[in-house]
């Protein structure tokens, strides 16, 4: 039996071999008793303002068996005649009925159209519960964490020698020669999420990037890395200035590191081929390199040689912002320019202000306008041969791809990184943890509310929808809100003396991973289909088996990070 006990179903049903279905697949059997042949049309509920697409003809007293993807909720329509490839007609002379069946993995469903044109859906074979494997998986992780904490407590209680250094991190001054554990811990958490979702995430729908608008788990990963990089820029530049390093030397180091990141990313783009005619230019490390160069250079140029800390940490509420005033002016200018280009740049054949994916979106009015100004600028600079050939929008909208790391989206990625610098400046300016936490909570709540207002607290209907591919302003604000709030939790648990004394958590095991993030990212890209990171057993057509494999991959990289940490080996760009 191919299916695991956690997603167990009958091997055969009505002479149908259900074990041959892939993960998130179901069978729909359409039976027509209508006196004339019918045509079936479908559209994904995720396809915003899209026409229905023609499937197949259903003969009189005939049946049609279809394999459907249960991950995408489908709307079905049946017509008396062929209305072409696309239609949205509800003309009574042609229209029979519309259905919206809730289809689940490995289920078998009967759609019956009677002689009077009434349509009904029956569940002939119950689907499996795809979330049981996830519940078991989370339960196992919780148990492992409890065991780890128990072993650690026993070691500290009975074996470890007492330490004389009880002074908390923030009480040892503001030059921050050491690394903040909370920063590396937060980076480690995001890295683990990255590895898990990049390797499949158990094939759950919420572990994949949003099709176009919206926000799912993978969408928070890259913006969190940019934001964390901003914190590191503030601390690193501060340390360099405290060491009396000239700004020219700092700028040369920034240039060197930026070029290394960019070309490392470019080399990773050649894993599956190095044909220059079709080489993708942009990527994750490339965007990181560009953002690092711009933000770190600006911060170095405008950085004062001293930081004036307010006499009372609860006074001077704008001190950390005032020190960044020239940079804030530049960032606000970038936001205005980005919005002006997005909404007012005339795109040939598309007009201005289009924010959709093209293809079937908006009933095909902007078929050849993927991403509006964003896609146009990318195509103009790199050409269609040097951008990604696949996008999450393609299966649903049948549209041309928009590069997820497009060059125009880098403009607001720079702003994203700078918002991390703002957090880093708060760390440097204020010595009391309460002053830091109050400000971070205020930033987290205010950016989240502002982002929600821009998107109208909806997926598709706001002024500026949350969109990871376009790197929209609402996306920047909402993911910045997440970063501020999540980091505040890490900081409270690890750096605050009162909490640290009660919990005693040092950030492990996430801290070890956060110390070697770039190495893990590059290694995961290179070893994407190699043992011992990946394995296959049978068809791998259940969430349980995919969770086991993806969880194993994540565990192996965590183990490697721990070994490297123990050996004091860190990959630094």
Coordinates of C-alpha atoms in Angstrom, one line a residue:
X1 CA 0.0 0.0 0.0
X2 CA 1.5 3.3 -1.1
X3 CA -0.6 5.7 1.1
X4 CA 0.6 6.0 4.7
X5 CA -1.6 5.1 7.6
X6 CA -2.0 8.8 8.4
X7 CA -3.6 9.5 5.1
X8 CA -5.0 6.0 4.5
X9 CA -7.6 5.3 1.9
X10 CA -8.7 2.3 -0.1
X11 CA -6.3 1.2 -2.8
X12 CA -9.2 0.8 -5.3
X13 CA -12.6 2.3 -5.6
X14 CA -14.9 1.7 -8.6
X15 CA -11.9 0.0 -10.2
X16 CA -10.0 3.3 -9.8
X17 CA -6.4 3.0 -8.4
X18 CA -6.4 5.8 -5.9
X19 CA -2.7 5.1 -5.1
X20 CA -1.7 6.6 -8.4
X21 CA -3.0 10.0 -7.5
X22 CA -0.4 12.6 -6.5
X23 CA -0.5 14.6 -3.4
X24 CA -3.5 17.1 -3.3
X25 CA -5.3 15.3 -6.1
X26 CA -8.9 14.1 -6.3
X27 CA -11.2 12.6 -8.8
X28 CA -14.4 14.2 -10.1
X29 CA -16.8 12.1 -12.1
X30 CA -19.4 14.1 -14.1
X31 CA -22.5 12.3 -15.2
X32 CA -25.0 14.0 -17.5
X33 CA -28.6 12.9 -18.1
X34 CA -29.5 16.1 -19.9
X35 CA -31.1 15.6 -23.3
X36 CA -28.3 17.4 -25.2
X37 CA -24.5 17.3 -24.9
X38 CA -23.0 19.8 -22.4
X39 CA -19.7 21.6 -22.0
X40 CA -17.9 22.0 -18.6
X41 CA -16.0 25.2 -17.7
X42 CA -13.9 25.9 -14.6
X43 CA -12.1 28.7 -12.9
X44 CA -9.9 28.8 -9.8
X45 CA -11.3 30.7 -6.9
X46 CA -7.7 32.2 -6.6
X47 CA -8.0 33.6 -10.1
X48 CA -9.2 37.2 -9.4
X49 CA -11.7 38.5 -12.0
X50 CA -11.1 35.7 -14.4
X51 CA -13.2 34.1 -17.2
X52 CA -14.2 30.4 -16.9
X53 CA -12.0 28.1 -19.0
X54 CA -13.4 25.3 -21.2
X55 CA -12.7 21.8 -20.1
X56 CA -14.4 19.0 -22.2
X57 CA -17.7 18.0 -23.8
X58 CA -20.0 15.8 -21.8
X59 CA -22.1 13.6 -24.1
X60 CA -25.8 12.9 -23.6
X61 CA -26.1 10.2 -20.9
X62 CA -22.3 10.2 -20.8
X63 CA -19.6 10.4 -18.1
X64 CA -16.4 12.4 -17.7
X65 CA -13.7 11.5 -15.2
X66 CA -11.3 14.3 -14.3
X67 CA -8.3 14.5 -12.0
X68 CA -8.4 17.8 -10.2
X69 CA -6.0 19.7 -7.8
X70 CA -7.6 19.9 -4.4
X71 CA -5.2 22.7 -3.5
X72 CA -7.0 25.1 -5.7
X73 CA -10.7 25.6 -5.1
X74 CA -12.5 25.3 -8.4
X75 CA -15.8 26.8 -9.5
X76 CA -17.7 24.8 -12.2
X77 CA -20.2 25.8 -14.8
X78 CA -22.1 23.8 -17.4
X79 CA -23.4 25.1 -20.7
X80 CA -25.5 23.7 -23.5
X81 CA -23.0 24.6 -26.1
X82 CA -19.4 25.4 -26.7
X83 CA -18.9 29.1 -25.9
X84 CA -15.3 29.2 -26.9
X85 CA -12.1 28.8 -24.8
X86 CA -13.2 31.5 -22.3
X87 CA -16.6 32.6 -21.1
X88 CA -18.4 34.4 -18.3
X89 CA -21.9 34.1 -19.7
X90 CA -24.9 33.5 -17.6
X91 CA -27.3 33.7 -20.5
X92 CA -30.3 31.6 -19.7
X93 CA -30.4 30.0 -23.1
X94 CA -26.9 28.6 -22.7
X95 CA -26.3 28.4 -18.9
X96 CA -27.3 25.2 -17.0
X97 CA -25.8 25.6 -13.5
X98 CA -22.8 26.5 -11.4
X99 CA -21.2 24.5 -8.6
X100 CA -18.5 25.1 -6.0
X101 CA -17.7 21.6 -4.6
X102 CA -15.3 21.4 -1.6
X103 CA -12.8 18.8 -2.9
X104 CA -10.2 17.0 -0.7
X105 CA -7.2 14.9 -1.3
X106 CA -7.8 11.3 -2.6
X107 CA -11.6 12.0 -2.5
X108 CA -13.9 10.8 -5.3
X109 CA -16.8 13.1 -6.2
X110 CA -19.9 12.7 -8.4
X111 CA -21.4 15.7 -10.2
X112 CA -24.8 14.6 -11.5
X113 CA -26.8 16.8 -14.0
X114 CA -30.4 15.5 -14.3
X115 CA -32.7 15.8 -17.3
X116 CA -34.2 19.1 -15.9
X117 CA -30.7 20.7 -15.6
X118 CA -30.4 20.4 -11.9
X119 CA -26.8 19.9 -10.7
X120 CA -25.9 18.0 -7.5
X121 CA -22.6 17.0 -5.9
X122 CA -22.1 13.8 -3.9
X123 CA -19.0 12.6 -2.1
X124 CA -18.6 9.0 -3.3
X125 CA -15.4 8.4 -1.5
X126 CA -14.4 10.5 1.6
X127 CA -11.1 12.4 1.3
X128 CA -8.3 12.0 3.7
X129 CA -7.5 14.6 6.5
X130 CA -4.3 16.2 5.2
X131 CA -3.7 18.1 8.5
X132 CA -3.3 15.0 10.7
X133 CA 0.3 14.5 9.6
X134 CA 1.0 18.1 10.4
X135 CA -0.5 17.7 13.9
X136 CA 1.7 14.6 14.5
X137 CA 4.7 16.4 13.1
X138 CA 4.2 19.4 15.4
X139 CA 3.6 17.1 18.4
X140 CA 7.0 15.3 17.7
X141 CA 8.8 18.6 17.4
X142 CA 7.3 19.8 20.8
X143 CA 8.4 16.5 22.4
X144 CA 12.0 16.9 21.0
X145 CA 12.1 20.5 22.3
X146 CA 11.0 19.4 25.7
X147 CA 13.6 16.6 25.7
X148 CA 16.3 19.0 24.6
X149 CA 15.4 21.5 27.3
X150 CA 15.3 18.7 29.9
X151 CA 18.8 17.5 29.0
X152 CA 20.1 21.1 29.0
X153 CA 18.6 21.7 32.4
X154 CA 20.1 18.5 33.8
X155 CA 23.5 19.4 32.4
X156 CA 23.5 22.9 33.9
X157 CA 22.1 21.6 37.2
X158 CA 24.5 18.8 37.8
X159 CA 27.5 19.0 35.4
X160 CA 28.2 22.5 34.3
X161 CA 30.6 24.7 36.3
X162 CA 29.1 28.0 37.6
X163 CA 30.0 31.1 35.7
X164 CA 31.2 34.3 37.4
X165 CA 30.0 36.5 34.5
X166 CA 26.4 37.3 35.3
X167 CA 26.3 40.7 33.7
X168 CA 23.6 40.9 31.0
X169 CA 24.6 41.8 27.5
X170 CA 23.1 45.3 27.5
X171 CA 24.8 46.3 30.7
X172 CA 28.2 46.0 29.2
X173 CA 28.1 49.2 27.2
X174 CA 26.7 50.3 23.8
X175 CA 29.7 49.6 21.5
X176 CA 28.3 46.1 20.9
X177 CA 31.6 44.4 20.1
X178 CA 29.8 41.1 20.7
X179 CA 26.9 39.7 18.6
X180 CA 23.4 40.1 20.0
X181 CA 22.1 36.6 20.5
X182 CA 18.5 37.7 19.8
X183 CA 19.5 38.9 16.3
X184 CA 21.2 35.6 15.5
X185 CA 18.3 33.7 17.0
X186 CA 15.7 35.5 15.0
X187 CA 17.8 35.0 11.9
X188 CA 18.1 31.3 12.7
X189 CA 14.4 30.9 13.0
X190 CA 13.8 32.6 9.6
X191 CA 16.6 30.4 8.1
X192 CA 14.9 27.2 9.4
X193 CA 11.6 28.3 7.9
X194 CA 13.4 29.1 4.7
X195 CA 15.0 25.6 4.4
X196 CA 11.7 23.9 5.3
X197 CA 9.6 25.8 2.7
X198 CA 12.3 25.8 0.0
X199 CA 12.3 22.0 0.2
X200 CA 8.6 21.7 -0.1
X201 CA 7.1 22.5 3.3
X202 CA 5.2 19.2 3.2
X203 CA 3.4 20.4 0.1
X204 CA 0.9 22.4 2.1
X205 CA -0.8 25.3 0.4
X206 CA 0.2 27.8 3.2
X207 CA 3.9 26.7 2.8
X208 CA 4.0 28.0 -0.8
X209 CA 4.3 31.6 -1.9
X210 CA 1.1 33.5 -2.6
X211 CA -0.1 33.1 -6.1
X212 CA -0.2 36.9 -6.5
X213 CA -1.7 39.1 -3.8
X214 CA -1.8 37.9 -0.2
X215 CA 0.7 36.8 2.5
X216 CA 1.6 33.2 3.3
X217 CA 4.5 31.7 5.4
X218 CA 7.2 31.8 2.8
X219 CA 6.5 35.4 2.0
X220 CA 7.9 36.6 5.3
X221 CA 11.3 34.9 4.8
X222 CA 13.1 37.2 2.4
X223 CA 11.8 40.5 3.9
X224 CA 12.9 39.3 7.4
X225 CA 16.4 38.7 6.1
X226 CA 16.5 42.2 4.6
X227 CA 15.3 43.7 7.9
X228 CA 17.8 41.8 10.0
X229 CA 20.6 42.9 7.6
X230 CA 19.6 46.4 8.3
X231 CA 20.1 45.9 12.1
X232 CA 23.6 44.4 11.3
X233 CA 24.4 47.4 9.2
X234 CA 23.7 49.8 12.0
X235 CA 25.7 47.8 14.5
X236 CA 28.6 47.1 12.1
X237 CA 29.1 50.7 11.0
X238 CA 28.9 51.8 14.6
X239 CA 31.7 49.4 15.6
X240 CA 33.9 50.4 12.6
X241 CA 33.5 54.1 13.5
X242 CA 34.3 53.4 17.2
X243 CA 37.5 51.6 16.0
X244 CA 38.5 54.9 14.3
X245 CA 38.2 53.4 10.9
X246 CA 38.0 55.9 8.1
X247 CA 34.7 56.2 6.1
X248 CA 36.6 55.5 2.9
X249 CA 37.8 52.2 4.2
X250 CA 34.3 51.3 5.5
X251 CA 32.8 52.1 2.1
X252 CA 35.4 49.9 0.3
X253 CA 34.5 47.0 2.6
X254 CA 30.9 47.5 1.9
X255 CA 31.5 47.5 -1.9
X256 CA 33.6 44.3 -1.6
X257 CA 30.9 42.5 0.4
X258 CA 28.2 43.6 -1.9
X259 CA 30.0 42.4 -5.0
X260 CA 30.7 39.0 -3.4
X261 CA 27.0 38.6 -2.5
X262 CA 25.9 39.6 -6.0
X263 CA 28.3 37.2 -7.8
X264 CA 27.6 34.3 -5.4
X265 CA 23.9 34.7 -6.3
X266 CA 24.8 34.9 -10.0
X267 CA 26.8 31.7 -9.8
X268 CA 23.9 29.9 -8.0
X269 CA 21.7 30.8 -11.0
X270 CA 24.0 28.6 -13.2
X271 CA 23.3 25.4 -11.2
X272 CA 21.0 24.1 -14.0
X273 CA 23.0 25.5 -16.9
X274 CA 25.3 28.4 -17.7
X275 CA 23.9 29.5 -21.1
X276 CA 24.6 33.3 -21.3
X277 CA 21.7 33.9 -23.6
X278 CA 19.2 32.7 -21.0
X279 CA 21.1 33.4 -17.7
X280 CA 18.9 34.9 -15.0
X281 CA 20.5 38.0 -13.7
X282 CA 18.7 38.7 -10.4
X283 CA 18.1 36.5 -7.4
X284 CA 18.0 36.5 -3.6
X285 CA 21.7 37.2 -3.0
X286 CA 21.8 39.7 -5.8
X287 CA 19.1 41.8 -4.2
X288 CA 20.7 41.4 -0.8
X289 CA 24.0 42.7 -2.3
X290 CA 22.3 45.7 -3.9
X291 CA 20.3 46.6 -0.8
X292 CA 23.4 46.2 1.4
X293 CA 25.5 48.4 -0.8
X294 CA 23.0 51.3 -1.0
X295 CA 21.8 51.2 2.6
X296 CA 25.2 50.6 4.2
X297 CA 26.8 53.3 2.0
X298 CA 24.2 55.9 2.9
X299 CA 24.4 55.0 6.6
X300 CA 28.2 55.3 6.5
X301 CA 28.2 58.6 4.7
X302 CA 25.6 60.3 7.0
X303 CA 26.6 58.5 10.2
X304 CA 27.8 60.9 12.9
X305 CA 31.0 60.0 14.7
X306 CA 29.2 59.9 18.0
X307 CA 25.8 58.8 19.3
X308 CA 24.2 61.1 21.8
X309 CA 22.2 59.0 24.2
X310 CA 19.4 60.9 26.0
X311 CA 20.1 61.3 29.8
X312 CA 16.8 59.5 30.5
X313 CA 16.0 56.6 28.2
X314 CA 12.3 57.4 28.5
X315 CA 12.9 60.9 27.2
X316 CA 14.1 61.9 23.7
X317 CA 11.6 59.6 22.0
X318 CA 12.8 60.6 18.6
X319 CA 16.5 60.5 19.2
X320 CA 17.1 57.3 17.2
X321 CA 15.1 58.7 14.3
X322 CA 16.7 62.2 14.4
X323 CA 20.1 60.6 14.0
X324 CA 18.8 59.0 10.7
X325 CA 17.0 62.1 9.5
X326 CA 19.0 62.5 6.2
X327 CA 18.5 58.8 5.4
X328 CA 14.8 59.1 6.2
X329 CA 14.5 61.9 3.7
X330 CA 16.1 59.7 1.0
X331 CA 13.9 56.7 1.8
X332 CA 10.7 58.7 1.7
X333 CA 11.9 60.1 -1.6
X334 CA 12.4 56.6 -2.9
X335 CA 8.9 55.6 -1.7
X336 CA 7.4 58.6 -3.6
X337 CA 9.3 57.8 -6.8
X338 CA 8.3 54.1 -6.6
X339 CA 4.6 55.0 -6.2
X340 CA 4.8 57.6 -9.0
X341 CA 6.4 55.1 -11.4
X342 CA 4.0 52.3 -10.4
X343 CA 0.8 54.3 -10.9
X344 CA 1.7 56.9 -13.6
X345 CA 4.3 55.3 -15.9
X346 CA 2.6 54.6 -19.2
X347 CA 3.4 51.0 -20.2
X348 CA 3.0 50.3 -23.9
X349 CA -0.3 48.5 -24.6
X350 CA -1.2 48.5 -20.9
X351 CA -1.7 52.1 -19.8
X352 CA -0.6 53.1 -16.3
X353 CA -1.4 51.9 -12.8
X354 CA -2.0 48.2 -13.5
X355 CA -1.1 46.1 -10.5
X356 CA -2.1 42.6 -11.7
X357 CA -0.3 39.5 -13.1
X358 CA -1.6 39.8 -16.6
X359 CA -2.9 36.7 -18.4
X360 CA -6.5 35.9 -17.5
X361 CA -6.6 38.5 -14.7
X362 CA -9.2 41.3 -15.2
X363 CA -10.9 39.1 -17.8
X364 CA -7.8 39.2 -20.1
X365 CA -7.8 43.0 -20.6
X366 CA -4.1 43.1 -19.7
X367 CA -3.0 39.7 -21.0
X368 CA 0.5 40.9 -22.0
X369 CA 1.1 43.2 -19.0
X370 CA 2.4 41.0 -16.2
X371 CA 3.2 43.2 -13.2
X372 CA 2.4 46.4 -15.0
X373 CA 5.3 48.9 -14.6
X374 CA 7.3 46.4 -12.5
X375 CA 7.3 43.7 -15.3
X376 CA 7.9 46.3 -18.0
X377 CA 11.0 47.8 -16.4
X378 CA 12.4 44.4 -15.7
X379 CA 11.9 43.4 -19.3
X380 CA 13.3 46.7 -20.6
X381 CA 16.5 46.3 -18.6
X382 CA 17.2 42.6 -18.7
X383 CA 15.1 41.4 -21.6
X384 CA 12.7 38.4 -21.4
X385 CA 15.6 35.9 -21.6
X386 CA 17.3 37.0 -18.4
X387 CA 14.4 36.8 -16.0
X388 CA 12.9 33.8 -14.3
X389 CA 11.0 31.4 -16.6
X390 CA 8.5 30.3 -13.9
X391 CA 6.2 32.1 -11.6
X392 CA 3.4 31.1 -9.1
X393 CA 0.9 33.0 -11.3
X394 CA 1.5 30.8 -14.4
X395 CA -0.7 27.8 -13.5
X396 CA -3.6 29.9 -12.3
X397 CA -3.6 33.1 -14.5
X398 CA -1.8 31.5 -17.5
X399 CA 0.4 34.7 -17.5
X400 CA 3.9 35.5 -18.4
X401 CA 6.3 35.3 -15.4
X402 CA 7.3 38.3 -13.3
X403 CA 10.7 37.8 -11.7
X404 CA 10.2 37.6 -7.9
X405 CA 13.5 39.5 -7.4
X406 CA 12.8 42.0 -10.1
X407 CA 15.0 45.1 -10.3
X408 CA 12.2 47.7 -9.7
X409 CA 11.1 45.9 -6.5
X410 CA 14.6 46.4 -5.2
X411 CA 13.7 50.1 -4.7
X412 CA 11.4 49.3 -1.8
X413 CA 13.6 46.5 -0.7
X414 CA 16.2 49.2 0.1
X415 CA 13.5 50.9 2.2
X416 CA 12.8 47.6 3.9
X417 CA 16.5 47.2 4.8
X418 CA 16.6 50.7 6.1
X419 CA 13.7 50.0 8.5
X420 CA 16.0 47.4 10.0
X421 CA 18.7 50.1 10.4
X422 CA 16.1 52.0 12.4
X423 CA 15.8 49.1 14.7
X424 CA 19.5 48.8 15.0
X425 CA 19.8 52.5 15.8
X426 CA 17.3 52.0 18.7
X427 CA 19.6 49.3 20.0
X428 CA 22.6 51.7 20.0
X429 CA 20.9 54.8 21.3
X430 CA 18.9 53.5 24.3
X431 CA 20.5 51.5 27.0
X432 CA 17.4 50.4 28.9
X433 CA 15.5 47.4 27.6
X434 CA 12.1 49.0 28.3
X435 CA 12.9 52.0 26.0
X436 CA 13.8 49.6 23.2
X437 CA 10.9 47.3 23.6
X438 CA 8.3 50.2 23.8
X439 CA 9.7 51.7 20.5
X440 CA 9.8 48.3 18.7
X441 CA 6.2 47.6 19.7
X442 CA 5.1 51.0 18.5
X443 CA 6.9 50.4 15.2
X444 CA 5.4 47.0 14.8
X445 CA 1.9 48.1 15.5
X446 CA 2.0 51.3 13.5
X447 CA 3.6 49.7 10.4
X448 CA 1.1 46.8 10.6
X449 CA -1.9 49.2 10.8
X450 CA -0.6 51.4 8.0
X451 CA 0.0 48.4 5.8
X452 CA -3.5 47.1 6.6
X453 CA -5.0 50.5 5.6
X454 CA -3.2 50.5 2.3
X455 CA -4.5 47.1 1.4
X456 CA -7.9 47.7 2.8
X457 CA -7.4 44.8 5.2
X458 CA -8.3 42.6 2.2
X459 CA -6.5 40.4 -0.3
X460 CA -7.4 42.1 -3.6
X461 CA -9.6 45.1 -3.1
X462 CA -7.4 47.7 -1.3
X463 CA -5.5 50.6 -2.8
X464 CA -2.2 48.8 -2.7
X465 CA -2.6 45.0 -2.2
X466 CA 0.0 43.0 -0.3
X467 CA 2.2 41.6 -3.0
X468 CA 5.5 39.9 -2.5
X469 CA 6.5 39.7 -6.2
X470 CA 5.8 43.4 -6.8
X471 CA 7.3 44.2 -3.3
X472 CA 4.4 46.6 -2.8
X473 CA 4.5 49.3 -0.1
X474 CA 1.8 47.4 2.0
X475 CA 3.9 44.3 1.8
X476 CA 6.9 46.2 3.1
X477 CA 4.9 47.6 6.0
X478 CA 3.1 44.4 7.0
X479 CA 6.3 42.2 6.9
X480 CA 8.2 44.9 8.8
X481 CA 5.5 44.8 11.4
X482 CA 6.0 41.0 11.7
X483 CA 9.8 41.5 11.9
X484 CA 9.6 44.1 14.7
X485 CA 7.1 42.1 16.8
X486 CA 8.9 38.7 16.3
X487 CA 12.3 40.2 17.1
X488 CA 10.9 41.9 20.2
X489 CA 9.8 38.5 21.4
X490 CA 13.2 37.0 20.8
X491 CA 14.9 40.0 22.5
X492 CA 12.6 39.8 25.5
X493 CA 13.3 36.1 26.0
X494 CA 17.1 36.2 25.5
X495 CA 18.4 39.7 26.4
X496 CA 16.1 41.0 29.1
X497 CA 17.6 40.1 32.6
X498 CA 14.3 39.5 34.3
X499 CA 13.0 37.1 31.7
X500 CA 16.5 35.5 31.1
X501 CA 16.7 34.7 34.8
X502 CA 13.4 32.9 34.8
X503 CA 13.6 31.1 31.5
X504 CA 17.4 30.8 30.9
X505 CA 17.1 30.4 27.1
X506 CA 20.1 31.3 25.1
X507 CA 18.5 31.0 21.7
X508 CA 19.5 27.4 21.0
X509 CA 19.2 25.7 18.6
X510 CA 18.2 28.6 16.4
X511 CA 21.2 30.7 17.4
X512 CA 23.6 28.1 15.9
X513 CA 21.7 28.3 12.6
X514 CA 21.7 32.1 12.6
X515 CA 25.5 32.2 12.8
X516 CA 25.9 30.5 9.4
X517 CA 22.8 31.6 7.4
X518 CA 24.5 32.3 4.1
X519 CA 26.4 29.0 4.1
X520 CA 23.1 27.1 4.8
X521 CA 21.4 29.0 2.0
X522 CA 24.1 28.2 -0.5
X523 CA 24.5 24.7 0.7
X524 CA 20.8 24.0 0.4
X525 CA 20.7 25.3 -3.1
X526 CA 23.7 23.2 -4.2
X527 CA 22.5 20.0 -2.4
X528 CA 18.8 20.3 -3.4
X529 CA 18.5 16.7 -4.6
X530 CA 21.4 14.9 -2.9
X531 CA 21.7 12.4 -0.1
X532 CA 21.7 12.7 2.9
X533 CA 19.7 15.9 2.6
X534 CA 17.0 14.4 0.4
X535 CA 15.6 10.9 -0.2
X536 CA 12.7 9.2 -2.0
X537 CA 10.7 6.2 -0.9
X538 CA 7.9 5.0 -3.3
X539 CA 5.7 7.6 -4.9
X540 CA 6.0 10.2 -2.1
X541 CA 2.4 11.2 -2.7
X542 CA 1.3 12.0 0.8
X543 CA 1.8 15.0 3.0
X544 CA 3.1 12.7 5.8
X545 CA 6.0 11.3 3.6
X546 CA 6.8 14.8 2.3
X547 CA 6.8 16.2 5.8
X548 CA 9.2 13.5 6.9
X549 CA 11.6 14.2 4.1
X550 CA 11.4 18.0 4.4
X551 CA 11.7 17.8 8.2
X552 CA 14.7 15.6 7.8
X553 CA 16.4 18.0 5.4
X554 CA 15.8 20.8 7.9
X555 CA 17.2 18.8 10.8
X556 CA 20.4 17.9 8.8
X557 CA 21.1 21.5 8.2
X558 CA 20.5 22.4 11.9
X559 CA 22.9 19.6 12.8
X560 CA 25.5 20.9 10.4
X561 CA 25.1 24.4 11.9
X562 CA 25.6 23.1 15.4
X563 CA 28.8 21.2 14.4
X564 CA 30.2 24.3 12.7
X565 CA 29.3 26.4 15.7
X566 CA 31.1 24.0 18.1
X567 CA 34.2 24.1 15.8
X568 CA 34.0 28.0 15.7
X569 CA 33.8 27.9 11.9
X570 CA 31.6 30.7 10.4
X571 CA 31.2 31.6 6.8
X572 CA 31.4 35.4 6.5
X573 CA 31.0 37.3 3.3

